[in-house]
Structure formats: structure tokens, C-alpha cells
């Protein structure tokens, strides 16, 4: 059974303190690894899709990377507005998607 | 404005009383999906649809039904709700299978 594990469950950072969130997956034959941001009371908002090991994508202070077993979301010099829950998901056929339980990030000014 | 809408946003009901949560998208997307989100369990896929009249089970389909009679609508039906279906439900859509999924605002359901 596909399984996605995210760590840590929660992360508190000072503004400007860079860090990384981890997403590990068990599926073989991964077709896509997805990162989403979810703000309280809202639906997830798409950030990145990674398709193969070694791939990297960047958007403002966020950079997502992918290996054969895990993905990292690197946050460089975070700001309070980056506070949210970050979700990752994997799919091996683009029909079914398996989500992790998320990392709740809190960035203090 | 491109969006996925869900109704109602909040619903309190009693065990066994049939209910429908509607989902509609205005982007002409082919793929639509329903998820439930529970604390500590993350988002779990209930059903998905690749096009009109084409639906299939996700990871947790028991107790739910769906239909896709029109491209824009994908209602979620709970024929006989039970308390373990109390959850936050999200509908999502994408142009094709590989494209970005856009999520609706969520429907919070409480079954007493």
C-alpha cells in the first residue's frame, strides 16, 4: 500500500531561519510527487510537481527536491506569511493520490 | 474567476439522514476528485472521476457514492451517514490527470 510520511509534524522557526521539511514515500514506480500549502480554513493550494529523482523546482523562498525515496521542501529565510501547513502527495498513475498528514510551519517575526 | 465551489460549507446532520454535498467547477476540467481530511490522517481520496460517466474508487470509498452526469458537477452522496463520516471534505479538479489539482474551500460535516 502506498504510504507517505511527513516530518516533522510541526516546526517553529524565527523569521529568516532556514529549514527543510521532509516527505518520504514507499511507492515504487512514482509518477509524480506534489507539494501543497494549506492555510487554516482553506483548501490546499498547489506549489510544485516533481516527476523524477534529481529534479528541483523553486518558487520565491521555497525549493522542492526529489530523490528515489523522499522529497524535501527547503524554506530559505522564511517570513511570517509562510506560516501554513505543507502537504505532500504522491501518485503512481495520476488517478489516485496519497497524501501525508502534513507539516505545520509557524514562522515567528 | 476560475474556481471550484462546494455547498454547503457547513452541515450538521443526524445518523441515517441522506445528504448530498455538491461540487462544481467552471474550468472545463476533465478530472474531479473527493477527499476527506481528518486530524493526523491527512487527506484521503474517496472517489475520483476521469470524465463524464467515468468514476472509480479511491482509498476510502465505503459509505459514499458519487455521480458525474455533467462535466462541471461531481456530487458526493452519503446515503446513510454515520458519526465516523464526520470530517472535512474537499473536492478537487484538474484539466487532465497530470495537471495541477485545484481544491474547493471545503465542507465541514458533523454527523450526530
PDB file of N, CA and C in Angstrom, chain A residues 1-2 9 31 34 36 38 41-47 49 51 85 87 89 91 93-102, chain B residues 9 31 33 35 37 40-45 48 50 56-59 88 90 97-106 108:
ATOM      1  N   UNK A   1       0.850  -1.195   0.000  1.00  0.00           N
ATOM      2  CA  UNK A   1       0.000   0.000   0.000  1.00  0.00           C
ATOM      3  C   UNK A   1       0.887   1.248   0.000  1.00  0.00           C
ATOM      4  N   UNK A   2       0.507   2.217  -0.819  1.00  0.00           N
ATOM      5  CA  UNK A   2       1.250   3.469  -0.862  1.00  0.00           C
ATOM      6  C   UNK A   2       1.206   4.164   0.491  1.00  0.00           C
ATOM      7  N   UNK A   9       6.098  16.902  12.340  1.00  0.00           N
ATOM      8  CA  UNK A   9       4.673  17.231  12.343  1.00  0.00           C
ATOM      9  C   UNK A   9       4.460  18.728  12.466  1.00  0.00           C
ATOM     10  N   UNK A  31       5.122   8.341 -10.253  1.00  0.00           N
ATOM     11  CA  UNK A  31       4.923   9.178 -11.444  1.00  0.00           C
ATOM     12  C   UNK A  31       4.991  10.664 -11.103  1.00  0.00           C
ATOM     13  N   UNK A  34       3.935  15.706  -5.225  1.00  0.00           N
ATOM     14  CA  UNK A  34       3.296  17.016  -5.225  1.00  0.00           C
ATOM     15  C   UNK A  34       3.451  17.684  -3.867  1.00  0.00           C
ATOM     16  N   UNK A  36       1.793  20.904  -1.598  1.00  0.00           N
ATOM     17  CA  UNK A  36       0.704  21.861  -1.469  1.00  0.00           C
ATOM     18  C   UNK A  36       0.897  22.664  -0.192  1.00  0.00           C
ATOM     19  N   UNK A  38      -1.491  24.641   2.708  1.00  0.00           N
ATOM     20  CA  UNK A  38      -2.865  24.773   3.180  1.00  0.00           C
ATOM     21  C   UNK A  38      -2.919  25.765   4.325  1.00  0.00           C
ATOM     22  N   UNK A  41      -8.653  26.805   7.387  1.00  0.00           N
ATOM     23  CA  UNK A  41      -9.987  27.059   6.853  1.00  0.00           C
ATOM     24  C   UNK A  41     -10.064  27.097   5.342  1.00  0.00           C
ATOM     25  N   UNK A  42      -8.986  26.709   4.664  1.00  0.00           N
ATOM     26  CA  UNK A  42      -8.983  26.760   3.196  1.00  0.00           C
ATOM     27  C   UNK A  42      -8.566  25.423   2.603  1.00  0.00           C
ATOM     28  N   UNK A  43      -8.812  25.279   1.308  1.00  0.00           N
ATOM     29  CA  UNK A  43      -8.368  24.089   0.609  1.00  0.00           C
ATOM     30  C   UNK A  43      -6.899  24.188   0.267  1.00  0.00           C
ATOM     31  N   UNK A  44      -6.254  23.048   0.040  1.00  0.00           N
ATOM     32  CA  UNK A  44      -4.832  23.053  -0.342  1.00  0.00           C
ATOM     33  C   UNK A  44      -4.609  23.846  -1.623  1.00  0.00           C
ATOM     34  N   UNK A  45      -3.448  24.491  -1.676  1.00  0.00           N
ATOM     35  CA  UNK A  45      -3.063  25.287  -2.840  1.00  0.00           C
ATOM     36  C   UNK A  45      -1.785  24.694  -3.412  1.00  0.00           C
ATOM     37  N   UNK A  46      -1.793  24.419  -4.706  1.00  0.00           N
ATOM     38  CA  UNK A  46      -0.675  23.752  -5.362  1.00  0.00           C
ATOM     39  C   UNK A  46       0.595  24.590  -5.314  1.00  0.00           C
ATOM     40  N   UNK A  47       1.717  23.896  -5.045  1.00  0.00           N
ATOM     41  CA  UNK A  47       3.031  24.541  -5.093  1.00  0.00           C
ATOM     42  C   UNK A  47       3.894  23.964  -6.219  1.00  0.00           C
ATOM     43  N   UNK A  49       5.102  20.183  -8.640  1.00  0.00           N
ATOM     44  CA  UNK A  49       5.083  18.779  -9.012  1.00  0.00           C
ATOM     45  C   UNK A  49       6.493  18.389  -9.421  1.00  0.00           C
ATOM     46  N   UNK A  51       8.740  15.047 -10.961  1.00  0.00           N
ATOM     47  CA  UNK A  51       8.446  13.819 -11.700  1.00  0.00           C
ATOM     48  C   UNK A  51       9.540  12.763 -11.611  1.00  0.00           C
ATOM     49  N   UNK A  85       0.268  24.956   6.777  1.00  0.00           N
ATOM     50  CA  UNK A  85       0.552  23.527   6.776  1.00  0.00           C
ATOM     51  C   UNK A  85       0.956  23.130   5.363  1.00  0.00           C
ATOM     52  N   UNK A  87       1.666  20.164   2.712  1.00  0.00           N
ATOM     53  CA  UNK A  87       1.276  18.790   2.429  1.00  0.00           C
ATOM     54  C   UNK A  87       2.049  18.258   1.242  1.00  0.00           C
ATOM     55  N   UNK A  89       2.111  14.826  -1.513  1.00  0.00           N
ATOM     56  CA  UNK A  89       1.297  13.723  -2.015  1.00  0.00           C
ATOM     57  C   UNK A  89       2.061  13.031  -3.128  1.00  0.00           C
ATOM     58  N   UNK A  91       1.700  10.001  -6.441  1.00  0.00           N
ATOM     59  CA  UNK A  91       0.816   9.238  -7.303  1.00  0.00           C
ATOM     60  C   UNK A  91       1.661   8.406  -8.248  1.00  0.00           C
ATOM     61  N   UNK A  93      -0.042   6.772 -10.790  1.00  0.00           N
ATOM     62  CA  UNK A  93      -0.816   6.664 -12.023  1.00  0.00           C
ATOM     63  C   UNK A  93      -1.614   7.924 -12.346  1.00  0.00           C
ATOM     64  N   UNK A  94      -1.507   8.953 -11.541  1.00  0.00           N
ATOM     65  CA  UNK A  94      -2.208  10.229 -11.683  1.00  0.00           C
ATOM     66  C   UNK A  94      -3.722  10.087 -11.551  1.00  0.00           C
ATOM     67  N   UNK A  95      -4.201   8.878 -11.177  1.00  0.00           N
ATOM     68  CA  UNK A  95      -5.614   8.730 -10.843  1.00  0.00           C
ATOM     69  C   UNK A  95      -5.810   8.815  -9.341  1.00  0.00           C
ATOM     70  N   UNK A  96      -4.992   8.042  -8.645  1.00  0.00           N
ATOM     71  CA  UNK A  96      -5.074   8.008  -7.179  1.00  0.00           C
ATOM     72  C   UNK A  96      -3.919   8.798  -6.588  1.00  0.00           C
ATOM     73  N   UNK A  97      -4.235   9.538  -5.519  1.00  0.00           N
ATOM     74  CA  UNK A  97      -3.240  10.371  -4.862  1.00  0.00           C
ATOM     75  C   UNK A  97      -3.209  10.017  -3.383  1.00  0.00           C
ATOM     76  N   UNK A  98      -2.005   9.937  -2.842  1.00  0.00           N
ATOM     77  CA  UNK A  98      -1.826   9.600  -1.429  1.00  0.00           C
ATOM     78  C   UNK A  98      -1.098  10.748  -0.746  1.00  0.00           C
ATOM     79  N   UNK A  99      -1.755  11.317   0.252  1.00  0.00           N
ATOM     80  CA  UNK A  99      -1.230  12.484   0.953  1.00  0.00           C
ATOM     81  C   UNK A  99      -0.598  12.095   2.285  1.00  0.00           C
ATOM     82  N   UNK A 100       0.427  12.845   2.674  1.00  0.00           N
ATOM     83  CA  UNK A 100       0.931  12.772   4.031  1.00  0.00           C
ATOM     84  C   UNK A 100       0.048  13.609   4.951  1.00  0.00           C
ATOM     85  N   UNK A 101       0.322  13.532   6.243  1.00  0.00           N
ATOM     86  CA  UNK A 101      -0.519  14.251   7.210  1.00  0.00           C
ATOM     87  C   UNK A 101      -0.081  15.697   7.404  1.00  0.00           C
ATOM     88  N   UNK A 102       1.014  16.094   6.748  1.00  0.00           N
ATOM     89  CA  UNK A 102       1.371  17.499   6.738  1.00  0.00           C
ATOM     90  C   UNK A 102       2.376  17.913   7.796  1.00  0.00           C
TER      91      UNK A 102
ATOM     92  N   UNK B   9     -21.114  24.668   2.957  1.00  0.00           N
ATOM     93  CA  UNK B   9     -19.793  24.764   3.566  1.00  0.00           C
ATOM     94  C   UNK B   9     -19.782  24.121   4.949  1.00  0.00           C
ATOM     95  N   UNK B  31     -10.885  15.900 -14.917  1.00  0.00           N
ATOM     96  CA  UNK B  31     -10.665  15.085 -13.728  1.00  0.00           C
ATOM     97  C   UNK B  31     -11.222  15.781 -12.494  1.00  0.00           C
ATOM     98  N   UNK B  33     -12.229  14.943  -8.106  1.00  0.00           N
ATOM     99  CA  UNK B  33     -11.950  14.000  -7.039  1.00  0.00           C
ATOM    100  C   UNK B  33     -12.515  14.512  -5.724  1.00  0.00           C
ATOM    101  N   UNK B  35     -12.036  14.183  -1.436  1.00  0.00           N
ATOM    102  CA  UNK B  35     -11.154  13.787  -0.341  1.00  0.00           C
ATOM    103  C   UNK B  35     -11.844  14.103   0.982  1.00  0.00           C
ATOM    104  N   UNK B  37     -10.532  14.958   5.039  1.00  0.00           N
ATOM    105  CA  UNK B  37      -9.348  15.308   5.813  1.00  0.00           C
ATOM    106  C   UNK B  37      -9.657  15.172   7.292  1.00  0.00           C
ATOM    107  N   UNK B  40      -4.394  14.117  11.836  1.00  0.00           N
ATOM    108  CA  UNK B  40      -3.419  13.031  11.945  1.00  0.00           C
ATOM    109  C   UNK B  40      -3.446  12.036  10.806  1.00  0.00           C
ATOM    110  N   UNK B  41      -4.472  12.096   9.969  1.00  0.00           N
ATOM    111  CA  UNK B  41      -4.587  11.141   8.862  1.00  0.00           C
ATOM    112  C   UNK B  41      -4.369  11.794   7.510  1.00  0.00           C
ATOM    113  N   UNK B  42      -4.367  13.092   7.473  1.00  0.00           N
ATOM    114  CA  UNK B  42      -4.161  13.771   6.200  1.00  0.00           C
ATOM    115  C   UNK B  42      -5.363  13.661   5.291  1.00  0.00           C
ATOM    116  N   UNK B  43      -5.162  13.994   4.046  1.00  0.00           N
ATOM    117  CA  UNK B  43      -6.201  13.895   3.032  1.00  0.00           C
ATOM    118  C   UNK B  43      -6.257  12.468   2.499  1.00  0.00           C
ATOM    119  N   UNK B  44      -7.448  11.908   2.455  1.00  0.00           N
ATOM    120  CA  UNK B  44      -7.625  10.571   1.900  1.00  0.00           C
ATOM    121  C   UNK B  44      -8.664  10.640   0.777  1.00  0.00           C
ATOM    122  N   UNK B  45      -8.335  10.011  -0.331  1.00  0.00           N
ATOM    123  CA  UNK B  45      -9.165  10.095  -1.523  1.00  0.00           C
ATOM    124  C   UNK B  45     -10.358   9.153  -1.404  1.00  0.00           C
ATOM    125  N   UNK B  48     -12.887   9.312  -7.470  1.00  0.00           N
ATOM    126  CA  UNK B  48     -12.447  10.222  -8.490  1.00  0.00           C
ATOM    127  C   UNK B  48     -13.174   9.934  -9.796  1.00  0.00           C
ATOM    128  N   UNK B  50     -12.652  10.526 -14.101  1.00  0.00           N
ATOM    129  CA  UNK B  50     -11.778  10.982 -15.185  1.00  0.00           C
ATOM    130  C   UNK B  50     -12.542  11.699 -16.285  1.00  0.00           C
ATOM    131  N   UNK B  56     -14.395   6.109 -10.261  1.00  0.00           N
ATOM    132  CA  UNK B  56     -13.728   4.957  -9.674  1.00  0.00           C
ATOM    133  C   UNK B  56     -13.423   5.248  -8.207  1.00  0.00           C
ATOM    134  N   UNK B  57     -13.181   4.160  -7.453  1.00  0.00           N
ATOM    135  CA  UNK B  57     -12.953   4.276  -6.019  1.00  0.00           C
ATOM    136  C   UNK B  57     -11.554   4.770  -5.714  1.00  0.00           C
ATOM    137  N   UNK B  58     -11.473   5.577  -4.664  1.00  0.00           N
ATOM    138  CA  UNK B  58     -10.189   5.957  -4.117  1.00  0.00           C
ATOM    139  C   UNK B  58      -9.826   5.030  -2.977  1.00  0.00           C
ATOM    140  N   UNK B  59      -9.217   5.595  -1.960  1.00  0.00           N
ATOM    141  CA  UNK B  59      -8.720   4.790  -0.851  1.00  0.00           C
ATOM    142  C   UNK B  59      -9.784   4.451   0.187  1.00  0.00           C
ATOM    143  N   UNK B  88     -13.853  16.834   7.365  1.00  0.00           N
ATOM    144  CA  UNK B  88     -13.752  17.976   6.459  1.00  0.00           C
ATOM    145  C   UNK B  88     -13.551  17.417   5.053  1.00  0.00           C
ATOM    146  N   UNK B  90     -13.126  17.813   0.865  1.00  0.00           N
ATOM    147  CA  UNK B  90     -12.658  18.676  -0.203  1.00  0.00           C
ATOM    148  C   UNK B  90     -12.916  18.037  -1.558  1.00  0.00           C
ATOM    149  N   UNK B  97      -5.166  14.353 -16.102  1.00  0.00           N
ATOM    150  CA  UNK B  97      -4.638  13.609 -14.967  1.00  0.00           C
ATOM    151  C   UNK B  97      -3.340  14.207 -14.446  1.00  0.00           C
ATOM    152  N   UNK B  98      -2.483  14.651 -15.334  1.00  0.00           N
ATOM    153  CA  UNK B  98      -1.165  15.104 -14.895  1.00  0.00           C
ATOM    154  C   UNK B  98      -1.147  16.567 -14.461  1.00  0.00           C
ATOM    155  N   UNK B  99      -2.220  17.259 -14.681  1.00  0.00           N
ATOM    156  CA  UNK B  99      -2.242  18.696 -14.384  1.00  0.00           C
ATOM    157  C   UNK B  99      -2.467  18.960 -12.897  1.00  0.00           C
ATOM    158  N   UNK B 100      -2.207  20.179 -12.508  1.00  0.00           N
ATOM    159  CA  UNK B 100      -2.408  20.654 -11.135  1.00  0.00           C
ATOM    160  C   UNK B 100      -3.851  20.450 -10.700  1.00  0.00           C
ATOM    161  N   UNK B 101      -4.033  19.960  -9.463  1.00  0.00           N
ATOM    162  CA  UNK B 101      -5.372  19.868  -8.892  1.00  0.00           C
ATOM    163  C   UNK B 101      -5.714  21.175  -8.185  1.00  0.00           C
ATOM    164  N   UNK B 102      -6.919  21.691  -8.449  1.00  0.00           N
ATOM    165  CA  UNK B 102      -7.437  22.870  -7.756  1.00  0.00           C
ATOM    166  C   UNK B 102      -8.488  22.403  -6.769  1.00  0.00           C
ATOM    167  N   UNK B 103      -8.332  22.835  -5.523  1.00  0.00           N
ATOM    168  CA  UNK B 103      -9.226  22.390  -4.470  1.00  0.00           C
ATOM    169  C   UNK B 103     -10.304  23.419  -4.170  1.00  0.00           C
ATOM    170  N   UNK B 104     -11.470  22.908  -3.777  1.00  0.00           N
ATOM    171  CA  UNK B 104     -12.532  23.762  -3.296  1.00  0.00           C
ATOM    172  C   UNK B 104     -12.266  24.214  -1.870  1.00  0.00           C
ATOM    173  N   UNK B 105     -13.175  25.021  -1.300  1.00  0.00           N
ATOM    174  CA  UNK B 105     -12.951  25.588   0.033  1.00  0.00           C
ATOM    175  C   UNK B 105     -13.243  24.625   1.178  1.00  0.00           C
ATOM    176  N   UNK B 106     -13.849  23.496   0.882  1.00  0.00           N
ATOM    177  CA  UNK B 106     -14.110  22.507   1.923  1.00  0.00           C
ATOM    178  C   UNK B 106     -15.533  22.561   2.459  1.00  0.00           C
ATOM    179  N   UNK B 108     -17.447  21.229   5.969  1.00  0.00           N
ATOM    180  CA  UNK B 108     -17.271  20.611   7.284  1.00  0.00           C
ATOM    181  C   UNK B 108     -18.575  19.930   7.674  1.00  0.00           C
TER     182      UNK B 108
END
